[in-house]
Amino acid sequence: MMYRLFLLLVFGALLGAVETPLFSSTQVKNGETILVTHNATDGVKPLALYVDKKRLKFFNHPYKASRYYLFIPIHYNSVIGRKKVEFEYLRNGKKARKSLKPIQVIWGRYKKEKLSVDPRKIWLSESDRKRVEKEYVAAQKIYNHEGLEYYPKKRFIEPMQSRLTSFYGNERLFNNERRGYHTGVDYRAKTPQPVKAAASGKVVLVDNRFYAGNTVMVDHGQGIISVYCHLSRFDVNKGDQIERGTIVGLTGATGRVTGPHLHFSMKLHGVSVNPLKLMKQLNGYMLQ
C-alpha cells in the first residue's frame, strides 16, 4: 500500500513538473551574455525570464519550431553579485511563474587605457552637448527595437581581418579624465579598408555622430544590432536590406579618435555587450 502511494506521488510530481530553461552558464562577467534555451513540450510554452524584475522574452528559434531562446545581457555597470531569476510560461493556456537558480555576476577584471584626443571632444560646448543628447535619444530608439524576425542565415563574421588594438570593457581615460568604458573592440586600420557587415540585416542608421563619427548600424532582428564607427566613407543607405559580407563603408578617423581604426560593437536589447562573445554564442546555437 505504501509503495503504491509512493508511486502515485512520484508520478503526480512528474506530471506536474515543468521543464526549466537551460542556461549556458549561471556565472557571467559584467558586459557579457548568457544564452538561455528551452524545448517546448506539450502544453507548455516559455514566455519570458524576469532577471531582477526586468522582463526578457523568449524568441522562437528561426529554424527549429519547437525551440525557444533568449539572451540575458549583463550591463557593464551591473551590480556585482547574485541576480534573481523567474521563469514565466504558459501551461495549458494558463500563465504561471516559477523561481530559478540565481545567476552570479562577477567582475571582468578589465584593463585601463589612457588616450589623448582633441579637448573639444572631452569638454563640450553647449551646442555640442545638445547634439550629443539628441544623438543619444535617437540611438536609444534604434537599440530598443526588437523585431520578431531573425535575419541572419549564416554565421556572424568579424567585420575585418586586422589586429585588435583595444578590447571590450577597457576603462577609458581621455586626456586623464575617466570617460566610461570601451563598448566594443577596435581593429587597426592605418589606411582606408573595407568594412563588412557581420551578418545579414537591415541598415537602420547611416549618419555622422559627434563621438562615433561616420556610423552605420545594422539591425539583425530580435534585439541584436551591430555598429560600425569612425568610417571615412559610407557604402550603404538607411533602409537597405544587406547580406553578410556587404561592404558598409571604409575605415577612417572621424569622431573622437586617436587615429584611424574601426570601432565595432553590438547592442543586445539596448545593452552594449562583448561583441565577440555574443557572435560566438549566436553561431554556436542558431546554426548548430
PDB file of C-alpha atoms in Angstrom:
ATOM      1  CA  MET A   1       0.000   0.000   0.000  1.00  0.00           C
ATOM      2  CA  MET A   2       2.742   2.445   0.987  1.00  0.00           C
ATOM      3  CA  TYR A   3       4.724   1.572  -2.150  1.00  0.00           C
ATOM      4  CA  ARG A   4       1.677   2.223  -4.342  1.00  0.00           C
ATOM      5  CA  LEU A   5       1.149   5.581  -2.644  1.00  0.00           C
ATOM      6  CA  PHE A   6       4.812   6.432  -3.220  1.00  0.00           C
ATOM      7  CA  LEU A   7       4.495   5.657  -6.943  1.00  0.00           C
ATOM      8  CA  LEU A   8       1.364   7.798  -7.203  1.00  0.00           C
ATOM      9  CA  LEU A   9       3.128  10.711  -5.540  1.00  0.00           C
ATOM     10  CA  VAL A  10       6.191  10.393  -7.796  1.00  0.00           C
ATOM     11  CA  PHE A  11       4.081  10.037 -10.933  1.00  0.00           C
ATOM     12  CA  GLY A  12       1.946  13.019  -9.918  1.00  0.00           C
ATOM     13  CA  ALA A  13       5.059  15.100  -9.323  1.00  0.00           C
ATOM     14  CA  LEU A  14       6.389  14.203 -12.752  1.00  0.00           C
ATOM     15  CA  LEU A  15       3.112  15.182 -14.386  1.00  0.00           C
ATOM     16  CA  GLY A  16       3.197  18.484 -12.522  1.00  0.00           C
ATOM     17  CA  ALA A  17       6.834  19.220 -13.306  1.00  0.00           C
ATOM     18  CA  VAL A  18       7.673  21.897 -15.869  1.00  0.00           C
ATOM     19  CA  GLU A  19      10.900  21.610 -17.805  1.00  0.00           C
ATOM     20  CA  THR A  20      13.101  24.524 -16.775  1.00  0.00           C
ATOM     21  CA  PRO A  21      15.221  26.503 -19.253  1.00  0.00           C
ATOM     22  CA  LEU A  22      18.841  25.537 -19.874  1.00  0.00           C
ATOM     23  CA  PHE A  23      21.451  28.220 -19.107  1.00  0.00           C
ATOM     24  CA  SER A  24      24.807  28.363 -20.902  1.00  0.00           C
ATOM     25  CA  SER A  25      26.195  29.426 -17.525  1.00  0.00           C
ATOM     26  CA  THR A  26      24.892  30.719 -14.198  1.00  0.00           C
ATOM     27  CA  GLN A  27      28.049  32.806 -13.700  1.00  0.00           C
ATOM     28  CA  VAL A  28      28.898  35.647 -16.054  1.00  0.00           C
ATOM     29  CA  LYS A  29      31.238  38.637 -16.287  1.00  0.00           C
ATOM     30  CA  ASN A  30      29.779  42.123 -16.380  1.00  0.00           C
ATOM     31  CA  GLY A  31      29.389  43.100 -20.023  1.00  0.00           C
ATOM     32  CA  GLU A  32      28.853  39.561 -21.285  1.00  0.00           C
ATOM     33  CA  THR A  33      25.829  37.412 -22.073  1.00  0.00           C
ATOM     34  CA  ILE A  34      24.073  34.228 -21.006  1.00  0.00           C
ATOM     35  CA  LEU A  35      22.256  32.103 -23.576  1.00  0.00           C
ATOM     36  CA  VAL A  36      19.040  30.532 -22.265  1.00  0.00           C
ATOM     37  CA  THR A  37      17.259  27.814 -24.258  1.00  0.00           C
ATOM     38  CA  HIS A  38      14.055  25.847 -23.868  1.00  0.00           C
ATOM     39  CA  ASN A  39      12.491  22.987 -25.817  1.00  0.00           C
ATOM     40  CA  ALA A  40       8.723  23.420 -25.824  1.00  0.00           C
ATOM     41  CA  THR A  41       6.754  20.413 -24.557  1.00  0.00           C
ATOM     42  CA  ASP A  42       3.095  19.521 -24.921  1.00  0.00           C
ATOM     43  CA  GLY A  43       1.007  22.096 -23.119  1.00  0.00           C
ATOM     44  CA  VAL A  44       3.978  24.256 -22.060  1.00  0.00           C
ATOM     45  CA  LYS A  45       5.289  27.336 -23.876  1.00  0.00           C
ATOM     46  CA  PRO A  46       8.100  29.548 -22.477  1.00  0.00           C
ATOM     47  CA  LEU A  47       7.255  33.252 -22.412  1.00  0.00           C
ATOM     48  CA  ALA A  48       9.987  35.168 -20.589  1.00  0.00           C
ATOM     49  CA  LEU A  49      12.543  35.381 -17.837  1.00  0.00           C
ATOM     50  CA  TYR A  50      12.474  38.056 -15.172  1.00  0.00           C
ATOM     51  CA  VAL A  51      16.029  38.981 -14.194  1.00  0.00           C
ATOM     52  CA  ASP A  52      15.945  41.322 -11.219  1.00  0.00           C
ATOM     53  CA  LYS A  53      12.397  42.221 -12.350  1.00  0.00           C
ATOM     54  CA  LYS A  54      13.445  43.093 -15.920  1.00  0.00           C
ATOM     55  CA  ARG A  55      11.395  41.056 -18.400  1.00  0.00           C
ATOM     56  CA  LEU A  56      13.242  39.342 -21.268  1.00  0.00           C
ATOM     57  CA  LYS A  57      11.014  37.489 -23.694  1.00  0.00           C
ATOM     58  CA  PHE A  58      11.753  34.186 -25.397  1.00  0.00           C
ATOM     59  CA  PHE A  59      12.008  34.098 -29.197  1.00  0.00           C
ATOM     60  CA  ASN A  60      11.288  31.186 -31.485  1.00  0.00           C
ATOM     61  CA  HIS A  61      14.434  29.581 -32.874  1.00  0.00           C
ATOM     62  CA  PRO A  62      14.430  30.778 -36.516  1.00  0.00           C
ATOM     63  CA  TYR A  63      14.933  27.284 -37.968  1.00  0.00           C
ATOM     64  CA  LYS A  64      13.601  24.845 -35.338  1.00  0.00           C
ATOM     65  CA  ALA A  65       9.962  25.356 -34.418  1.00  0.00           C
ATOM     66  CA  SER A  66       9.938  23.618 -31.035  1.00  0.00           C
ATOM     67  CA  ARG A  67      12.962  25.524 -29.699  1.00  0.00           C
ATOM     68  CA  TYR A  68      12.938  28.855 -27.898  1.00  0.00           C
ATOM     69  CA  TYR A  69      15.801  31.050 -26.753  1.00  0.00           C
ATOM     70  CA  LEU A  70      16.774  34.349 -25.220  1.00  0.00           C
ATOM     71  CA  PHE A  71      19.958  36.139 -24.213  1.00  0.00           C
ATOM     72  CA  ILE A  72      20.483  37.797 -20.862  1.00  0.00           C
ATOM     73  CA  PRO A  73      22.656  40.887 -21.448  1.00  0.00           C
ATOM     74  CA  ILE A  74      24.666  41.871 -18.366  1.00  0.00           C
ATOM     75  CA  HIS A  75      25.367  45.594 -18.362  1.00  0.00           C
ATOM     76  CA  TYR A  76      28.971  46.621 -17.776  1.00  0.00           C
ATOM     77  CA  ASN A  77      27.836  48.710 -14.798  1.00  0.00           C
ATOM     78  CA  SER A  78      25.678  45.939 -13.370  1.00  0.00           C
ATOM     79  CA  VAL A  79      25.913  45.355  -9.631  1.00  0.00           C
ATOM     80  CA  ILE A  80      28.322  42.511  -8.892  1.00  0.00           C
ATOM     81  CA  GLY A  81      26.632  39.624  -7.105  1.00  0.00           C
ATOM     82  CA  ARG A  82      23.505  37.492  -7.406  1.00  0.00           C
ATOM     83  CA  LYS A  83      20.508  38.302  -9.601  1.00  0.00           C
ATOM     84  CA  LYS A  84      17.102  36.751  -9.001  1.00  0.00           C
ATOM     85  CA  VAL A  85      15.591  34.845 -11.935  1.00  0.00           C
ATOM     86  CA  GLU A  86      11.956  33.868 -12.513  1.00  0.00           C
ATOM     87  CA  PHE A  87      10.595  31.789 -15.393  1.00  0.00           C
ATOM     88  CA  GLU A  88       7.265  32.823 -16.939  1.00  0.00           C
ATOM     89  CA  TYR A  89       5.438  30.290 -19.100  1.00  0.00           C
ATOM     90  CA  LEU A  90       2.065  29.168 -20.426  1.00  0.00           C
ATOM     91  CA  ARG A  91       0.795  25.789 -19.316  1.00  0.00           C
ATOM     92  CA  ASN A  92      -2.359  24.557 -20.991  1.00  0.00           C
ATOM     93  CA  GLY A  93      -3.233  28.169 -21.758  1.00  0.00           C
ATOM     94  CA  LYS A  94      -2.660  29.456 -18.220  1.00  0.00           C
ATOM     95  CA  LYS A  95       0.194  31.815 -17.344  1.00  0.00           C
ATOM     96  CA  ALA A  96       2.459  30.818 -14.437  1.00  0.00           C
ATOM     97  CA  ARG A  97       5.836  31.640 -12.898  1.00  0.00           C
ATOM     98  CA  LYS A  98       8.491  29.752 -11.004  1.00  0.00           C
ATOM     99  CA  SER A  99      11.732  30.829  -9.351  1.00  0.00           C
ATOM    100  CA  LEU A 100      15.001  29.534 -10.804  1.00  0.00           C
ATOM    101  CA  LYS A 101      18.551  29.385  -9.507  1.00  0.00           C
ATOM    102  CA  PRO A 102      20.023  32.922  -9.310  1.00  0.00           C
ATOM    103  CA  ILE A 103      22.778  33.955 -11.704  1.00  0.00           C
ATOM    104  CA  GLN A 104      26.063  35.317 -10.392  1.00  0.00           C
ATOM    105  CA  VAL A 105      27.676  38.417 -11.921  1.00  0.00           C
ATOM    106  CA  ILE A 106      31.439  38.640 -11.456  1.00  0.00           C
ATOM    107  CA  TRP A 107      33.871  41.465 -12.262  1.00  0.00           C
ATOM    108  CA  GLY A 108      35.573  41.049 -15.627  1.00  0.00           C
ATOM    109  CA  ARG A 109      38.952  42.421 -14.489  1.00  0.00           C
ATOM    110  CA  TYR A 110      39.108  44.831 -17.413  1.00  0.00           C
ATOM    111  CA  LYS A 111      42.217  46.896 -18.088  1.00  0.00           C
ATOM    112  CA  LYS A 112      42.645  50.677 -18.186  1.00  0.00           C
ATOM    113  CA  GLU A 113      43.565  52.724 -21.253  1.00  0.00           C
ATOM    114  CA  LYS A 114      44.946  56.260 -21.428  1.00  0.00           C
ATOM    115  CA  LEU A 115      44.086  58.105 -24.637  1.00  0.00           C
ATOM    116  CA  SER A 116      44.823  61.618 -25.903  1.00  0.00           C
ATOM    117  CA  VAL A 117      42.152  63.248 -28.073  1.00  0.00           C
ATOM    118  CA  ASP A 118      41.002  66.709 -29.167  1.00  0.00           C
ATOM    119  CA  PRO A 119      39.967  68.529 -25.940  1.00  0.00           C
ATOM    120  CA  ARG A 120      36.811  69.713 -27.701  1.00  0.00           C
ATOM    121  CA  LYS A 121      35.659  66.076 -27.688  1.00  0.00           C
ATOM    122  CA  ILE A 122      36.006  65.986 -23.885  1.00  0.00           C
ATOM    123  CA  TRP A 123      34.826  69.394 -22.644  1.00  0.00           C
ATOM    124  CA  LEU A 124      31.814  70.116 -24.828  1.00  0.00           C
ATOM    125  CA  SER A 125      30.399  73.403 -25.941  1.00  0.00           C
ATOM    126  CA  GLU A 126      26.683  73.982 -25.331  1.00  0.00           C
ATOM    127  CA  SER A 127      25.844  73.256 -28.971  1.00  0.00           C
ATOM    128  CA  ASP A 128      27.897  70.053 -28.939  1.00  0.00           C
ATOM    129  CA  ARG A 129      26.255  68.945 -25.688  1.00  0.00           C
ATOM    130  CA  LYS A 130      22.796  69.397 -27.235  1.00  0.00           C
ATOM    131  CA  ARG A 131      23.911  67.490 -30.316  1.00  0.00           C
ATOM    132  CA  VAL A 132      25.182  64.580 -28.202  1.00  0.00           C
ATOM    133  CA  GLU A 133      21.913  64.445 -26.243  1.00  0.00           C
ATOM    134  CA  LYS A 134      19.868  64.392 -29.462  1.00  0.00           C
ATOM    135  CA  GLU A 135      22.020  61.622 -30.934  1.00  0.00           C
ATOM    136  CA  TYR A 136      21.716  59.600 -27.731  1.00  0.00           C
ATOM    137  CA  VAL A 137      17.911  59.724 -27.772  1.00  0.00           C
ATOM    138  CA  ALA A 138      17.788  58.737 -31.459  1.00  0.00           C
ATOM    139  CA  ALA A 139      20.194  55.823 -30.872  1.00  0.00           C
ATOM    140  CA  GLN A 140      18.202  54.503 -27.914  1.00  0.00           C
ATOM    141  CA  LYS A 141      15.099  54.216 -30.088  1.00  0.00           C
ATOM    142  CA  ILE A 142      17.078  52.086 -32.522  1.00  0.00           C
ATOM    143  CA  TYR A 143      18.741  49.949 -29.854  1.00  0.00           C
ATOM    144  CA  ASN A 144      15.479  49.147 -28.093  1.00  0.00           C
ATOM    145  CA  HIS A 145      13.660  47.922 -31.193  1.00  0.00           C
ATOM    146  CA  GLU A 146      13.053  44.163 -31.082  1.00  0.00           C
ATOM    147  CA  GLY A 147      11.627  42.811 -34.323  1.00  0.00           C
ATOM    148  CA  LEU A 148      10.391  39.218 -34.308  1.00  0.00           C
ATOM    149  CA  GLU A 149      12.260  38.202 -37.481  1.00  0.00           C
ATOM    150  CA  TYR A 150      15.837  36.938 -37.224  1.00  0.00           C
ATOM    151  CA  TYR A 151      17.645  37.923 -40.441  1.00  0.00           C
ATOM    152  CA  PRO A 152      20.974  36.030 -40.466  1.00  0.00           C
ATOM    153  CA  LYS A 153      21.013  32.768 -42.425  1.00  0.00           C
ATOM    154  CA  LYS A 154      24.753  32.234 -41.993  1.00  0.00           C
ATOM    155  CA  ARG A 155      27.283  32.555 -39.193  1.00  0.00           C
ATOM    156  CA  PHE A 156      28.324  36.004 -37.943  1.00  0.00           C
ATOM    157  CA  ILE A 157      31.776  37.089 -39.118  1.00  0.00           C
ATOM    158  CA  GLU A 158      34.176  39.758 -37.897  1.00  0.00           C
ATOM    159  CA  PRO A 159      33.857  42.989 -39.914  1.00  0.00           C
ATOM    160  CA  MET A 160      37.505  42.954 -40.999  1.00  0.00           C
ATOM    161  CA  GLN A 161      40.694  40.961 -40.617  1.00  0.00           C
ATOM    162  CA  SER A 162      43.145  43.085 -38.683  1.00  0.00           C
ATOM    163  CA  ARG A 163      44.892  43.210 -35.334  1.00  0.00           C
ATOM    164  CA  LEU A 164      42.700  44.149 -32.396  1.00  0.00           C
ATOM    165  CA  THR A 165      44.133  47.221 -30.689  1.00  0.00           C
ATOM    166  CA  SER A 166      41.556  47.659 -27.920  1.00  0.00           C
ATOM    167  CA  PHE A 167      39.135  45.248 -26.301  1.00  0.00           C
ATOM    168  CA  TYR A 168      35.648  45.439 -24.875  1.00  0.00           C
ATOM    169  CA  GLY A 169      35.366  46.653 -21.297  1.00  0.00           C
ATOM    170  CA  ASN A 170      38.625  48.564 -21.017  1.00  0.00           C
ATOM    171  CA  GLU A 171      38.213  51.526 -18.683  1.00  0.00           C
ATOM    172  CA  ARG A 172      38.948  54.680 -20.665  1.00  0.00           C
ATOM    173  CA  LEU A 173      40.739  57.800 -19.534  1.00  0.00           C
ATOM    174  CA  PHE A 174      40.641  60.505 -22.202  1.00  0.00           C
ATOM    175  CA  ASN A 175      43.181  63.262 -21.508  1.00  0.00           C
ATOM    176  CA  ASN A 176      43.429  61.852 -17.951  1.00  0.00           C
ATOM    177  CA  GLU A 177      39.665  62.181 -17.465  1.00  0.00           C
ATOM    178  CA  ARG A 178      37.682  58.968 -16.801  1.00  0.00           C
ATOM    179  CA  ARG A 179      35.040  58.738 -19.518  1.00  0.00           C
ATOM    180  CA  GLY A 180      33.423  55.353 -19.062  1.00  0.00           C
ATOM    181  CA  TYR A 181      34.399  52.096 -20.701  1.00  0.00           C
ATOM    182  CA  HIS A 182      35.040  50.717 -24.177  1.00  0.00           C
ATOM    183  CA  THR A 183      31.735  49.470 -25.566  1.00  0.00           C
ATOM    184  CA  GLY A 184      33.251  47.379 -28.363  1.00  0.00           C
ATOM    185  CA  VAL A 185      36.507  46.309 -29.978  1.00  0.00           C
ATOM    186  CA  ASP A 186      38.891  48.303 -32.186  1.00  0.00           C
ATOM    187  CA  TYR A 187      40.544  46.999 -35.353  1.00  0.00           C
ATOM    188  CA  ARG A 188      43.766  48.510 -36.617  1.00  0.00           C
ATOM    189  CA  ALA A 189      43.393  50.300 -39.971  1.00  0.00           C
ATOM    190  CA  LYS A 190      46.198  52.678 -40.967  1.00  0.00           C
ATOM    191  CA  THR A 191      44.723  53.229 -44.431  1.00  0.00           C
ATOM    192  CA  PRO A 192      41.072  53.127 -45.535  1.00  0.00           C
ATOM    193  CA  GLN A 193      39.992  49.486 -45.664  1.00  0.00           C
ATOM    194  CA  PRO A 194      36.595  47.916 -46.448  1.00  0.00           C
ATOM    195  CA  VAL A 195      34.327  47.099 -43.516  1.00  0.00           C
ATOM    196  CA  LYS A 196      31.975  44.128 -43.885  1.00  0.00           C
ATOM    197  CA  ALA A 197      28.560  43.600 -42.341  1.00  0.00           C
ATOM    198  CA  ALA A 198      28.871  40.914 -39.667  1.00  0.00           C
ATOM    199  CA  ALA A 199      25.594  39.294 -40.766  1.00  0.00           C
ATOM    200  CA  SER A 200      22.550  39.972 -42.923  1.00  0.00           C
ATOM    201  CA  GLY A 201      20.050  42.528 -41.710  1.00  0.00           C
ATOM    202  CA  LYS A 202      18.509  45.935 -42.263  1.00  0.00           C
ATOM    203  CA  VAL A 203      20.532  49.163 -42.223  1.00  0.00           C
ATOM    204  CA  VAL A 204      18.847  51.377 -39.623  1.00  0.00           C
ATOM    205  CA  LEU A 205      21.333  54.253 -39.343  1.00  0.00           C
ATOM    206  CA  VAL A 206      23.845  55.938 -41.665  1.00  0.00           C
ATOM    207  CA  ASP A 207      24.976  59.168 -40.078  1.00  0.00           C
ATOM    208  CA  ASN A 208      27.826  61.285 -38.761  1.00  0.00           C
ATOM    209  CA  ARG A 209      27.786  61.338 -34.961  1.00  0.00           C
ATOM    210  CA  PHE A 210      29.757  63.503 -32.536  1.00  0.00           C
ATOM    211  CA  TYR A 211      31.698  60.755 -30.737  1.00  0.00           C
ATOM    212  CA  ALA A 212      31.381  57.814 -33.133  1.00  0.00           C
ATOM    213  CA  GLY A 213      31.969  59.768 -36.353  1.00  0.00           C
ATOM    214  CA  ASN A 214      30.552  58.268 -39.534  1.00  0.00           C
ATOM    215  CA  THR A 215      28.477  55.373 -38.263  1.00  0.00           C
ATOM    216  CA  VAL A 216      26.448  52.502 -39.729  1.00  0.00           C
ATOM    217  CA  MET A 217      24.032  50.413 -37.654  1.00  0.00           C
ATOM    218  CA  VAL A 218      22.561  47.122 -38.858  1.00  0.00           C
ATOM    219  CA  ASP A 219      19.503  45.525 -37.243  1.00  0.00           C
ATOM    220  CA  HIS A 220      19.755  41.716 -37.300  1.00  0.00           C
ATOM    221  CA  GLY A 221      16.387  41.176 -35.641  1.00  0.00           C
ATOM    222  CA  GLN A 222      15.240  40.032 -32.211  1.00  0.00           C
ATOM    223  CA  GLY A 223      17.060  42.814 -30.374  1.00  0.00           C
ATOM    224  CA  ILE A 224      20.500  42.317 -31.993  1.00  0.00           C
ATOM    225  CA  ILE A 225      22.219  45.319 -33.608  1.00  0.00           C
ATOM    226  CA  SER A 226      25.777  45.694 -34.914  1.00  0.00           C
ATOM    227  CA  VAL A 227      27.521  49.081 -35.027  1.00  0.00           C
ATOM    228  CA  TYR A 228      30.440  50.251 -37.227  1.00  0.00           C
ATOM    229  CA  CYS A 229      32.082  53.567 -36.299  1.00  0.00           C
ATOM    230  CA  HIS A 230      34.693  56.167 -37.380  1.00  0.00           C
ATOM    231  CA  LEU A 231      34.220  55.396 -41.087  1.00  0.00           C
ATOM    232  CA  SER A 232      35.685  57.587 -43.816  1.00  0.00           C
ATOM    233  CA  ARG A 233      33.032  56.604 -46.380  1.00  0.00           C
ATOM    234  CA  PHE A 234      29.546  55.088 -46.484  1.00  0.00           C
ATOM    235  CA  ASP A 235      28.664  52.362 -48.981  1.00  0.00           C
ATOM    236  CA  VAL A 236      25.102  51.632 -47.816  1.00  0.00           C
ATOM    237  CA  ASN A 237      21.959  53.654 -47.238  1.00  0.00           C
ATOM    238  CA  LYS A 238      19.411  53.637 -44.452  1.00  0.00           C
ATOM    239  CA  GLY A 239      16.703  51.094 -45.214  1.00  0.00           C
ATOM    240  CA  ASP A 240      18.920  48.772 -47.266  1.00  0.00           C
ATOM    241  CA  GLN A 241      18.472  45.032 -46.722  1.00  0.00           C
ATOM    242  CA  ILE A 242      22.014  43.681 -46.852  1.00  0.00           C
ATOM    243  CA  GLU A 243      23.741  40.317 -46.717  1.00  0.00           C
ATOM    244  CA  ARG A 244      26.631  39.133 -44.581  1.00  0.00           C
ATOM    245  CA  GLY A 245      29.872  40.490 -46.008  1.00  0.00           C
ATOM    246  CA  THR A 246      28.289  43.530 -47.693  1.00  0.00           C
ATOM    247  CA  ILE A 247      30.729  46.461 -47.590  1.00  0.00           C
ATOM    248  CA  VAL A 248      29.137  49.085 -45.354  1.00  0.00           C
ATOM    249  CA  GLY A 249      31.977  51.602 -45.739  1.00  0.00           C
ATOM    250  CA  LEU A 250      35.696  52.255 -45.378  1.00  0.00           C
ATOM    251  CA  THR A 251      37.652  52.671 -42.147  1.00  0.00           C
ATOM    252  CA  GLY A 252      38.622  56.190 -41.140  1.00  0.00           C
ATOM    253  CA  ALA A 253      39.284  58.597 -38.265  1.00  0.00           C
ATOM    254  CA  THR A 254      36.032  60.523 -37.862  1.00  0.00           C
ATOM    255  CA  GLY A 255      34.608  61.398 -34.440  1.00  0.00           C
ATOM    256  CA  ARG A 256      36.542  61.110 -31.168  1.00  0.00           C
ATOM    257  CA  VAL A 257      39.634  59.112 -32.110  1.00  0.00           C
ATOM    258  CA  THR A 258      43.362  58.905 -31.573  1.00  0.00           C
ATOM    259  CA  GLY A 259      43.903  57.710 -35.141  1.00  0.00           C
ATOM    260  CA  PRO A 260      42.280  55.714 -37.955  1.00  0.00           C
ATOM    261  CA  HIS A 261      40.613  52.445 -36.934  1.00  0.00           C
ATOM    262  CA  LEU A 262      37.296  50.601 -36.885  1.00  0.00           C
ATOM    263  CA  HIS A 263      35.257  50.528 -33.698  1.00  0.00           C
ATOM    264  CA  PHE A 264      32.863  47.566 -33.826  1.00  0.00           C
ATOM    265  CA  SER A 265      30.209  46.967 -31.196  1.00  0.00           C
ATOM    266  CA  MET A 266      26.961  45.094 -30.680  1.00  0.00           C
ATOM    267  CA  LYS A 267      23.810  46.003 -28.794  1.00  0.00           C
ATOM    268  CA  LEU A 268      21.585  43.340 -27.270  1.00  0.00           C
ATOM    269  CA  HIS A 269      18.182  44.584 -26.076  1.00  0.00           C
ATOM    270  CA  GLY A 270      19.724  48.048 -25.778  1.00  0.00           C
ATOM    271  CA  VAL A 271      22.769  46.921 -23.772  1.00  0.00           C
ATOM    272  CA  SER A 272      26.356  47.149 -25.053  1.00  0.00           C
ATOM    273  CA  VAL A 273      27.884  43.684 -24.669  1.00  0.00           C
ATOM    274  CA  ASN A 274      31.110  41.961 -25.692  1.00  0.00           C
ATOM    275  CA  PRO A 275      30.554  41.587 -29.469  1.00  0.00           C
ATOM    276  CA  LEU A 276      32.998  38.728 -29.994  1.00  0.00           C
ATOM    277  CA  LYS A 277      31.436  36.681 -27.191  1.00  0.00           C
ATOM    278  CA  LEU A 278      27.890  37.326 -28.442  1.00  0.00           C
ATOM    279  CA  MET A 279      28.734  36.356 -32.036  1.00  0.00           C
ATOM    280  CA  LYS A 280      30.339  33.117 -30.843  1.00  0.00           C
ATOM    281  CA  GLN A 281      27.218  32.227 -28.853  1.00  0.00           C
ATOM    282  CA  LEU A 282      24.893  33.078 -31.748  1.00  0.00           C
ATOM    283  CA  ASN A 283      26.934  30.985 -34.179  1.00  0.00           C
ATOM    284  CA  GLY A 284      27.022  28.044 -31.813  1.00  0.00           C
ATOM    285  CA  TYR A 285      23.291  27.948 -31.146  1.00  0.00           C
ATOM    286  CA  MET A 286      21.495  29.253 -34.219  1.00  0.00           C
ATOM    287  CA  LEU A 287      23.336  27.162 -36.790  1.00  0.00           C
ATOM    288  CA  GLN A 288      24.275  24.034 -34.852  1.00  0.00           C
TER     289      GLN A 288
END
